[in-house]
């Protein structure tokens, strides 16, 4: 049973439906939501450091919290406030959507492992219902990670938003690129660039354009990513909390040269290591990709051949990072 508890809570003055009412014994144990217990431990994980003494103390407090309470809070856990806040904001936006939208992701109670929107009490009819709604995702094992159960709205939930934006910008149907690229592949690279005694002699990463649809880069504060603009290499400034998005070759191909996958490279420096975390969005390996037919006519002939993505990628890896070798720069 999928119960819209949110809607129930919005019915002004209405009594709680009977299926939610707890037994008298349970009601007798009620205590208000802001009645807090000060003793539940709060542990500073910064203490898990190289300092032996601090480390020992912190480990001991985790042990005793686990033994005595089975519950504790942690601070300095390493997850940024910004990430925490943006996750909370996104989740609230989802729950504030109209029911019809949320129901598109309704859990299937017959699914042995239900995912999606619903109500925690997919339980026998007689169970007293809980007063909540939820959205459930699985991430591990990877075989259970089913992106088709993830919401389309709010848009930030999915990468596909960018594909929708690109489709619209090209004057194509909003779903065009998503459909064209098929069931995508997503991979993440962590790249560490150590300092180099002679940075002028090396490249952290040779010049190339990305063979995929697009890449999203979280760079650190060091800098070193350079983009080819005309005949010049220009640096991409690190901006706190920003993500760098770059167009890949397949967007150039499908857009028939309207979008450019630009050559880029990474230079190192003598003093500071640099770390990049980069997410690559690829088309499905089996799809055939060429200029979108709607973008081709007598005055806009196709600029690129149609190629199977797995073949394109294989050639990319065979050639190595040697500039923009597979598709010529878009003509501008
Ligand atoms: O580390 C960077 O800034 C860029 C990495 C990159 O271009 C790539 O892995 O394709
Ligand atoms: Fe790249």
Tab-separated table of C-alpha atoms and ligand atoms in Angstrom:
chain	number	residue	atom	x	y	z
A	1	UNK	CA	0.000	0.000	0.000
A	2	UNK	CA	1.365	3.419	-0.922
A	3	UNK	CA	0.063	6.074	1.444
A	4	UNK	CA	0.515	9.761	0.805
A	5	UNK	CA	1.195	10.854	4.344
A	6	UNK	CA	2.220	14.321	3.241
A	7	UNK	CA	-1.243	14.919	1.807
A	8	UNK	CA	-2.832	13.626	4.990
A	9	UNK	CA	-0.794	16.044	7.043
A	10	UNK	CA	-2.024	18.951	4.936
A	11	UNK	CA	-5.723	18.311	5.606
A	12	UNK	CA	-6.446	21.074	8.029
A	13	UNK	CA	-8.162	20.112	11.266
A	14	UNK	CA	-8.635	16.510	10.152
A	15	UNK	CA	-8.014	13.747	12.642
A	16	UNK	CA	-5.312	11.170	12.020
A	17	UNK	CA	-6.787	8.190	10.157
A	18	UNK	CA	-7.222	5.147	12.321
A	19	UNK	CA	-4.627	3.032	10.496
A	20	UNK	CA	-1.943	5.270	12.004
A	21	UNK	CA	-3.086	5.222	15.621
A	22	UNK	CA	-0.698	3.423	17.962
A	23	UNK	CA	-1.699	1.131	20.799
A	24	UNK	CA	-2.411	2.550	24.261
A	25	UNK	CA	0.865	1.069	25.530
A	26	UNK	CA	2.805	2.876	22.865
A	27	UNK	CA	0.920	6.110	23.417
A	28	UNK	CA	1.810	5.936	27.108
A	29	UNK	CA	5.532	6.163	26.247
A	30	UNK	CA	5.168	9.337	24.202
A	31	UNK	CA	7.640	12.134	24.871
A	32	UNK	CA	7.816	15.406	22.903
A	33	UNK	CA	10.147	15.844	19.949
A	34	UNK	CA	12.330	18.467	21.614
A	35	UNK	CA	13.044	16.568	24.743
A	36	UNK	CA	16.715	15.849	24.194
A	37	UNK	CA	19.209	13.644	25.979
A	38	UNK	CA	22.510	15.411	26.530
A	39	UNK	CA	24.451	12.239	27.222
A	40	UNK	CA	24.386	10.701	23.773
A	41	UNK	CA	28.040	11.057	22.788
A	42	UNK	CA	29.246	13.572	20.230
A	43	UNK	CA	32.620	12.475	18.883
A	44	UNK	CA	35.086	14.700	17.071
A	45	UNK	CA	36.529	12.572	14.272
A	46	UNK	CA	39.372	15.051	13.829
A	47	UNK	CA	40.797	13.113	16.739
A	48	UNK	CA	41.450	10.163	14.431
A	49	UNK	CA	44.758	11.727	13.581
A	50	UNK	CA	48.455	10.876	13.613
A	51	UNK	CA	48.630	12.100	17.169
A	52	UNK	CA	48.790	8.820	19.041
A	53	UNK	CA	47.270	10.149	22.205
A	54	UNK	CA	44.320	11.869	20.532
A	55	UNK	CA	43.793	8.824	18.408
A	56	UNK	CA	43.626	6.544	21.400
A	57	UNK	CA	41.134	8.806	23.174
A	58	UNK	CA	38.902	9.064	20.114
A	59	UNK	CA	38.972	5.326	19.510
A	60	UNK	CA	38.065	4.750	23.126
A	61	UNK	CA	35.110	7.116	22.920
A	62	UNK	CA	33.813	5.336	19.830
A	63	UNK	CA	34.172	2.035	21.640
A	64	UNK	CA	32.313	3.175	24.725
A	65	UNK	CA	29.612	4.950	22.712
A	66	UNK	CA	29.088	1.748	20.760
A	67	UNK	CA	29.008	-0.354	23.896
A	68	UNK	CA	26.943	1.906	26.136
A	69	UNK	CA	24.679	3.661	23.687
A	70	UNK	CA	24.818	2.025	20.320
A	71	UNK	CA	24.320	5.596	19.096
A	72	UNK	CA	26.617	8.554	18.733
A	73	UNK	CA	27.056	11.680	16.705
A	74	UNK	CA	30.227	12.637	14.848
A	75	UNK	CA	31.590	16.032	13.957
A	76	UNK	CA	34.483	16.860	11.624
A	77	UNK	CA	33.469	13.853	9.525
A	78	UNK	CA	34.918	15.263	6.333
A	79	UNK	CA	31.663	15.722	4.417
A	80	UNK	CA	31.308	19.341	3.446
A	81	UNK	CA	28.530	21.451	4.806
A	82	UNK	CA	27.739	22.508	1.251
A	83	UNK	CA	27.196	18.913	0.170
A	84	UNK	CA	25.082	18.188	3.194
A	85	UNK	CA	22.967	21.296	2.627
A	86	UNK	CA	22.529	20.740	-1.076
A	87	UNK	CA	21.432	17.151	-0.466
A	88	UNK	CA	18.877	18.292	2.054
A	89	UNK	CA	17.612	21.000	-0.259
A	90	UNK	CA	17.235	18.576	-3.145
A	91	UNK	CA	15.362	16.078	-1.023
A	92	UNK	CA	12.969	18.766	0.210
A	93	UNK	CA	12.350	19.941	-3.316
A	94	UNK	CA	11.465	16.403	-4.291
A	95	UNK	CA	8.973	15.934	-1.485
A	96	UNK	CA	7.386	19.288	-2.262
A	97	UNK	CA	6.532	18.193	-5.814
A	98	UNK	CA	2.924	17.350	-6.684
A	99	UNK	CA	1.888	13.809	-5.917
A	100	UNK	CA	1.435	12.845	-9.600
A	101	UNK	CA	5.092	13.633	-10.185
A	102	UNK	CA	6.292	11.646	-7.194
A	103	UNK	CA	4.036	8.733	-8.049
A	104	UNK	CA	5.941	8.285	-11.298
A	105	UNK	CA	8.607	6.694	-9.091
A	106	UNK	CA	6.266	4.743	-6.852
A	107	UNK	CA	7.776	1.674	-5.256
A	108	UNK	CA	6.498	-1.609	-6.525
A	109	UNK	CA	5.623	-3.551	-3.370
A	110	UNK	CA	5.977	-6.804	-5.319
A	111	UNK	CA	9.575	-5.993	-6.076
A	112	UNK	CA	11.708	-8.097	-3.686
A	113	UNK	CA	13.789	-4.978	-3.034
A	114	UNK	CA	11.483	-1.994	-3.567
A	115	UNK	CA	13.156	1.241	-4.617
A	116	UNK	CA	11.672	4.655	-5.222
A	117	UNK	CA	8.933	6.771	-3.713
A	118	UNK	CA	6.514	5.452	-1.239
A	119	UNK	CA	5.785	4.621	2.278
A	120	UNK	CA	7.976	2.565	4.572
A	121	UNK	CA	5.143	0.357	5.661
A	122	UNK	CA	4.820	-1.977	2.686
A	123	UNK	CA	3.582	-4.305	5.384
A	124	UNK	CA	0.646	-6.596	6.011
A	125	UNK	CA	-2.736	-4.817	6.030
A	126	UNK	CA	-3.033	-5.060	9.799
A	127	UNK	CA	0.195	-3.136	10.540
A	128	UNK	CA	-0.199	0.292	12.099
A	129	UNK	CA	1.119	2.714	9.523
A	130	UNK	CA	4.035	5.097	10.023
A	131	UNK	CA	3.651	8.805	9.486
A	132	UNK	CA	6.183	9.382	6.742
A	133	UNK	CA	6.920	9.158	3.051
A	134	UNK	CA	10.250	8.161	1.707
A	135	UNK	CA	12.355	7.818	-1.364
A	136	UNK	CA	14.674	4.861	-1.314
A	137	UNK	CA	17.820	4.463	-3.394
A	138	UNK	CA	20.264	1.594	-3.511
A	139	UNK	CA	23.895	2.235	-4.334
A	140	UNK	CA	25.631	-1.011	-3.458
A	141	UNK	CA	25.900	-3.646	-4.698
A	142	UNK	CA	26.111	-1.882	-8.007
A	143	UNK	CA	23.728	-4.419	-9.538
A	144	UNK	CA	20.979	-2.842	-7.429
A	145	UNK	CA	21.746	0.709	-8.438
A	146	UNK	CA	18.888	1.380	-10.816
A	147	UNK	CA	18.995	4.899	-12.147
A	148	UNK	CA	15.659	4.447	-13.896
A	149	UNK	CA	14.027	4.682	-10.473
A	150	UNK	CA	15.594	8.090	-9.797
A	151	UNK	CA	13.436	11.199	-10.098
A	152	UNK	CA	13.591	13.478	-13.137
A	153	UNK	CA	12.505	16.338	-10.936
A	154	UNK	CA	14.033	18.271	-9.275
A	155	UNK	CA	16.337	18.345	-12.228
A	156	UNK	CA	19.529	18.357	-10.202
A	157	UNK	CA	18.805	14.759	-9.237
A	158	UNK	CA	20.144	13.584	-12.571
A	159	UNK	CA	22.805	14.266	-15.085
A	160	UNK	CA	20.136	14.052	-17.722
A	161	UNK	CA	19.224	17.623	-16.982
A	162	UNK	CA	22.328	18.729	-18.832
A	163	UNK	CA	21.381	16.582	-21.817
A	164	UNK	CA	17.946	18.155	-21.778
A	165	UNK	CA	19.501	21.610	-21.692
A	166	UNK	CA	21.827	20.752	-24.562
A	167	UNK	CA	18.917	19.266	-26.577
A	168	UNK	CA	16.855	22.395	-26.122
A	169	UNK	CA	19.802	24.625	-27.004
A	170	UNK	CA	20.176	22.718	-30.259
A	171	UNK	CA	16.480	23.149	-31.051
A	172	UNK	CA	15.896	19.399	-30.607
A	173	UNK	CA	13.193	17.672	-28.561
A	174	UNK	CA	14.153	17.842	-24.856
A	175	UNK	CA	14.585	14.057	-24.727
A	176	UNK	CA	16.537	13.846	-27.958
A	177	UNK	CA	20.071	13.482	-26.633
A	178	UNK	CA	19.090	11.226	-23.783
A	179	UNK	CA	17.474	8.860	-26.259
A	180	UNK	CA	20.200	9.212	-28.827
A	181	UNK	CA	22.955	8.293	-26.369
A	182	UNK	CA	21.076	5.266	-25.032
A	183	UNK	CA	21.682	3.689	-21.655
A	184	UNK	CA	24.768	5.662	-20.640
A	185	UNK	CA	27.966	4.650	-18.956
A	186	UNK	CA	29.374	6.768	-16.178
A	187	UNK	CA	32.834	6.441	-14.741
A	188	UNK	CA	34.863	8.469	-12.323
A	189	UNK	CA	38.593	9.091	-12.381
A	190	UNK	CA	40.709	10.348	-9.535
A	191	UNK	CA	43.827	11.964	-10.907
A	192	UNK	CA	46.741	12.975	-8.737
A	193	UNK	CA	49.368	15.288	-10.201
A	194	UNK	CA	52.468	15.369	-7.948
A	195	UNK	CA	54.739	18.425	-8.008
A	196	UNK	CA	57.385	18.235	-10.716
A	197	UNK	CA	60.909	19.706	-10.500
A	198	UNK	CA	60.729	20.856	-14.116
A	199	UNK	CA	57.121	21.530	-14.993
A	200	UNK	CA	58.077	23.218	-18.231
A	201	UNK	CA	59.337	19.875	-19.508
A	202	UNK	CA	56.295	17.772	-18.840
A	203	UNK	CA	52.540	17.701	-18.984
A	204	UNK	CA	50.458	16.348	-16.178
A	205	UNK	CA	48.038	15.239	-18.869
A	206	UNK	CA	48.670	15.473	-22.587
A	207	UNK	CA	46.464	17.566	-24.821
A	208	UNK	CA	43.239	15.863	-25.841
A	209	UNK	CA	39.546	16.332	-26.134
A	210	UNK	CA	37.325	13.929	-24.252
A	211	UNK	CA	35.810	11.220	-26.467
A	212	UNK	CA	32.566	11.010	-24.513
A	213	UNK	CA	29.401	13.121	-24.155
A	214	UNK	CA	30.623	15.398	-21.419
A	215	UNK	CA	32.820	15.386	-18.355
A	216	UNK	CA	32.360	17.016	-14.991
A	217	UNK	CA	35.491	17.942	-13.111
A	218	UNK	CA	35.945	18.803	-9.494
A	219	UNK	CA	39.335	20.422	-9.419
A	220	UNK	CA	41.113	21.571	-6.309
A	221	UNK	CA	42.535	25.000	-5.543
A	222	UNK	CA	45.907	24.472	-7.250
A	223	UNK	CA	45.156	25.065	-10.925
A	224	UNK	CA	46.868	23.544	-13.948
A	225	UNK	CA	44.017	22.714	-16.312
A	226	UNK	CA	44.470	24.603	-19.557
A	227	UNK	CA	42.126	24.919	-22.483
A	228	UNK	CA	43.124	25.676	-26.063
A	229	UNK	CA	41.594	28.906	-27.264
A	230	UNK	CA	42.681	29.652	-30.808
A	231	UNK	CA	46.406	28.931	-30.662
A	232	UNK	CA	46.794	29.776	-27.008
A	233	UNK	CA	46.523	27.701	-23.856
A	234	UNK	CA	44.503	29.399	-21.168
A	235	UNK	CA	44.187	28.260	-17.550
A	236	UNK	CA	40.875	27.367	-15.916
A	237	UNK	CA	40.838	29.173	-12.569
A	238	UNK	CA	39.881	27.115	-9.538
A	239	UNK	CA	36.644	28.458	-8.074
A	240	UNK	CA	35.621	27.141	-4.664
A	241	UNK	CA	32.828	24.570	-4.857
A	242	UNK	CA	32.557	24.882	-8.632
A	243	UNK	CA	32.415	21.989	-11.073
A	244	UNK	CA	34.041	22.286	-14.492
A	245	UNK	CA	31.907	20.851	-17.282
A	246	UNK	CA	33.409	20.111	-20.636
A	247	UNK	CA	31.781	19.049	-23.858
A	248	UNK	CA	32.992	15.746	-25.266
A	249	UNK	CA	33.479	14.698	-28.883
A	250	UNK	CA	30.065	13.030	-29.135
A	251	UNK	CA	28.247	16.241	-28.368
A	252	UNK	CA	30.292	17.928	-31.055
A	253	UNK	CA	29.394	15.165	-33.508
A	254	UNK	CA	25.682	15.010	-32.729
A	255	UNK	CA	25.394	18.803	-32.731
A	256	UNK	CA	27.117	18.767	-36.138
A	257	UNK	CA	29.831	21.057	-34.873
A	258	UNK	CA	27.638	23.522	-33.080
A	259	UNK	CA	29.053	22.520	-29.700
A	260	UNK	CA	32.780	22.107	-29.441
A	261	UNK	CA	34.792	19.559	-27.582
A	262	UNK	CA	37.810	21.633	-26.860
A	263	UNK	CA	41.370	20.450	-26.494
A	264	UNK	CA	42.710	20.656	-22.973
A	265	UNK	CA	45.725	19.552	-20.998
A	266	UNK	CA	47.135	19.775	-17.478
A	267	UNK	CA	50.401	21.416	-16.479
A	268	UNK	CA	52.156	20.731	-13.204
A	269	UNK	CA	54.162	22.965	-10.888
A	270	UNK	CA	57.192	22.630	-8.639
A	271	UNK	CA	55.555	22.890	-5.252
A	272	UNK	CA	52.009	21.643	-4.982
A	273	UNK	CA	50.316	18.388	-5.871
A	274	UNK	CA	46.945	18.664	-7.588
A	275	UNK	CA	43.989	16.337	-7.374
A	276	UNK	CA	41.131	16.070	-9.847
A	277	UNK	CA	37.978	14.066	-9.470
A	278	UNK	CA	36.416	13.718	-12.861
A	279	UNK	CA	33.173	12.076	-13.931
A	280	UNK	CA	32.804	11.000	-17.541
A	281	UNK	CA	29.405	10.526	-19.092
A	282	UNK	CA	29.561	8.209	-22.124
A	283	UNK	CA	26.987	7.069	-24.642
A	284	UNK	CA	26.043	3.432	-24.625
A	285	UNK	CA	28.869	1.480	-26.280
A	286	UNK	CA	26.594	0.084	-29.013
A	287	UNK	CA	24.923	3.232	-30.256
A	288	UNK	CA	25.719	4.665	-33.676
A	289	UNK	CA	26.366	8.369	-33.436
A	290	UNK	CA	26.414	10.962	-36.152
A	291	UNK	CA	25.050	14.454	-36.684
A	292	UNK	CA	21.385	14.738	-35.632
A	293	UNK	CA	19.253	14.559	-38.767
A	294	UNK	CA	17.292	17.637	-37.725
A	295	UNK	CA	20.513	19.623	-37.764
A	296	UNK	CA	21.514	18.575	-41.267
A	297	UNK	CA	20.204	20.067	-44.509
A	298	UNK	CA	21.487	21.306	-47.855
A	299	UNK	CA	23.227	24.275	-46.314
A	300	UNK	CA	24.419	22.307	-43.258
A	301	UNK	CA	25.904	19.075	-44.595
A	302	UNK	CA	26.973	16.459	-42.052
A	303	UNK	CA	30.464	17.309	-40.846
A	304	UNK	CA	31.197	13.954	-39.255
A	305	UNK	CA	30.666	10.319	-40.147
A	306	UNK	CA	28.381	8.088	-38.124
A	307	UNK	CA	30.389	5.800	-35.849
A	308	UNK	CA	29.652	3.207	-33.232
A	309	UNK	CA	30.734	4.630	-29.882
A	310	UNK	CA	32.721	1.552	-28.861
A	311	UNK	CA	34.753	1.864	-32.089
A	312	UNK	CA	35.301	5.570	-31.518
A	313	UNK	CA	36.511	4.996	-28.005
A	314	UNK	CA	38.789	2.166	-29.047
A	315	UNK	CA	40.423	4.448	-31.623
A	316	UNK	CA	40.741	7.200	-29.053
A	317	UNK	CA	42.652	4.915	-26.717
A	318	UNK	CA	44.780	3.558	-29.541
A	319	UNK	CA	45.858	7.025	-30.591
A	320	UNK	CA	46.553	8.255	-27.065
A	321	UNK	CA	46.462	11.827	-25.861
A	322	UNK	CA	47.803	13.599	-28.909
A	323	UNK	CA	45.557	16.593	-29.317
A	324	UNK	CA	42.226	16.504	-31.006
A	325	UNK	CA	42.718	13.636	-33.373
A	326	UNK	CA	39.400	12.033	-34.106
A	327	UNK	CA	37.097	14.921	-34.790
A	328	UNK	CA	38.486	18.095	-36.221
A	329	UNK	CA	37.852	21.258	-34.249
A	330	UNK	CA	34.491	22.741	-35.092
A	331	UNK	CA	35.032	25.447	-37.692
A	332	UNK	CA	35.306	28.667	-35.804
B	1	LIG	O1	42.671	16.955	-14.253
B	1	LIG	C1	42.098	17.744	-14.994
B	1	LIG	O2	41.950	18.940	-14.688
B	1	LIG	C2	41.562	17.327	-16.340
B	1	LIG	C3	41.456	15.835	-16.535
B	1	LIG	C4	41.008	15.490	-17.917
B	1	LIG	O3	40.934	16.299	-18.787
B	1	LIG	C5	40.630	14.112	-18.263
B	1	LIG	O4	40.844	13.212	-17.434
B	1	LIG	O5	40.088	13.895	-19.367
B	2	LIG	FE1	39.914	15.563	-20.507
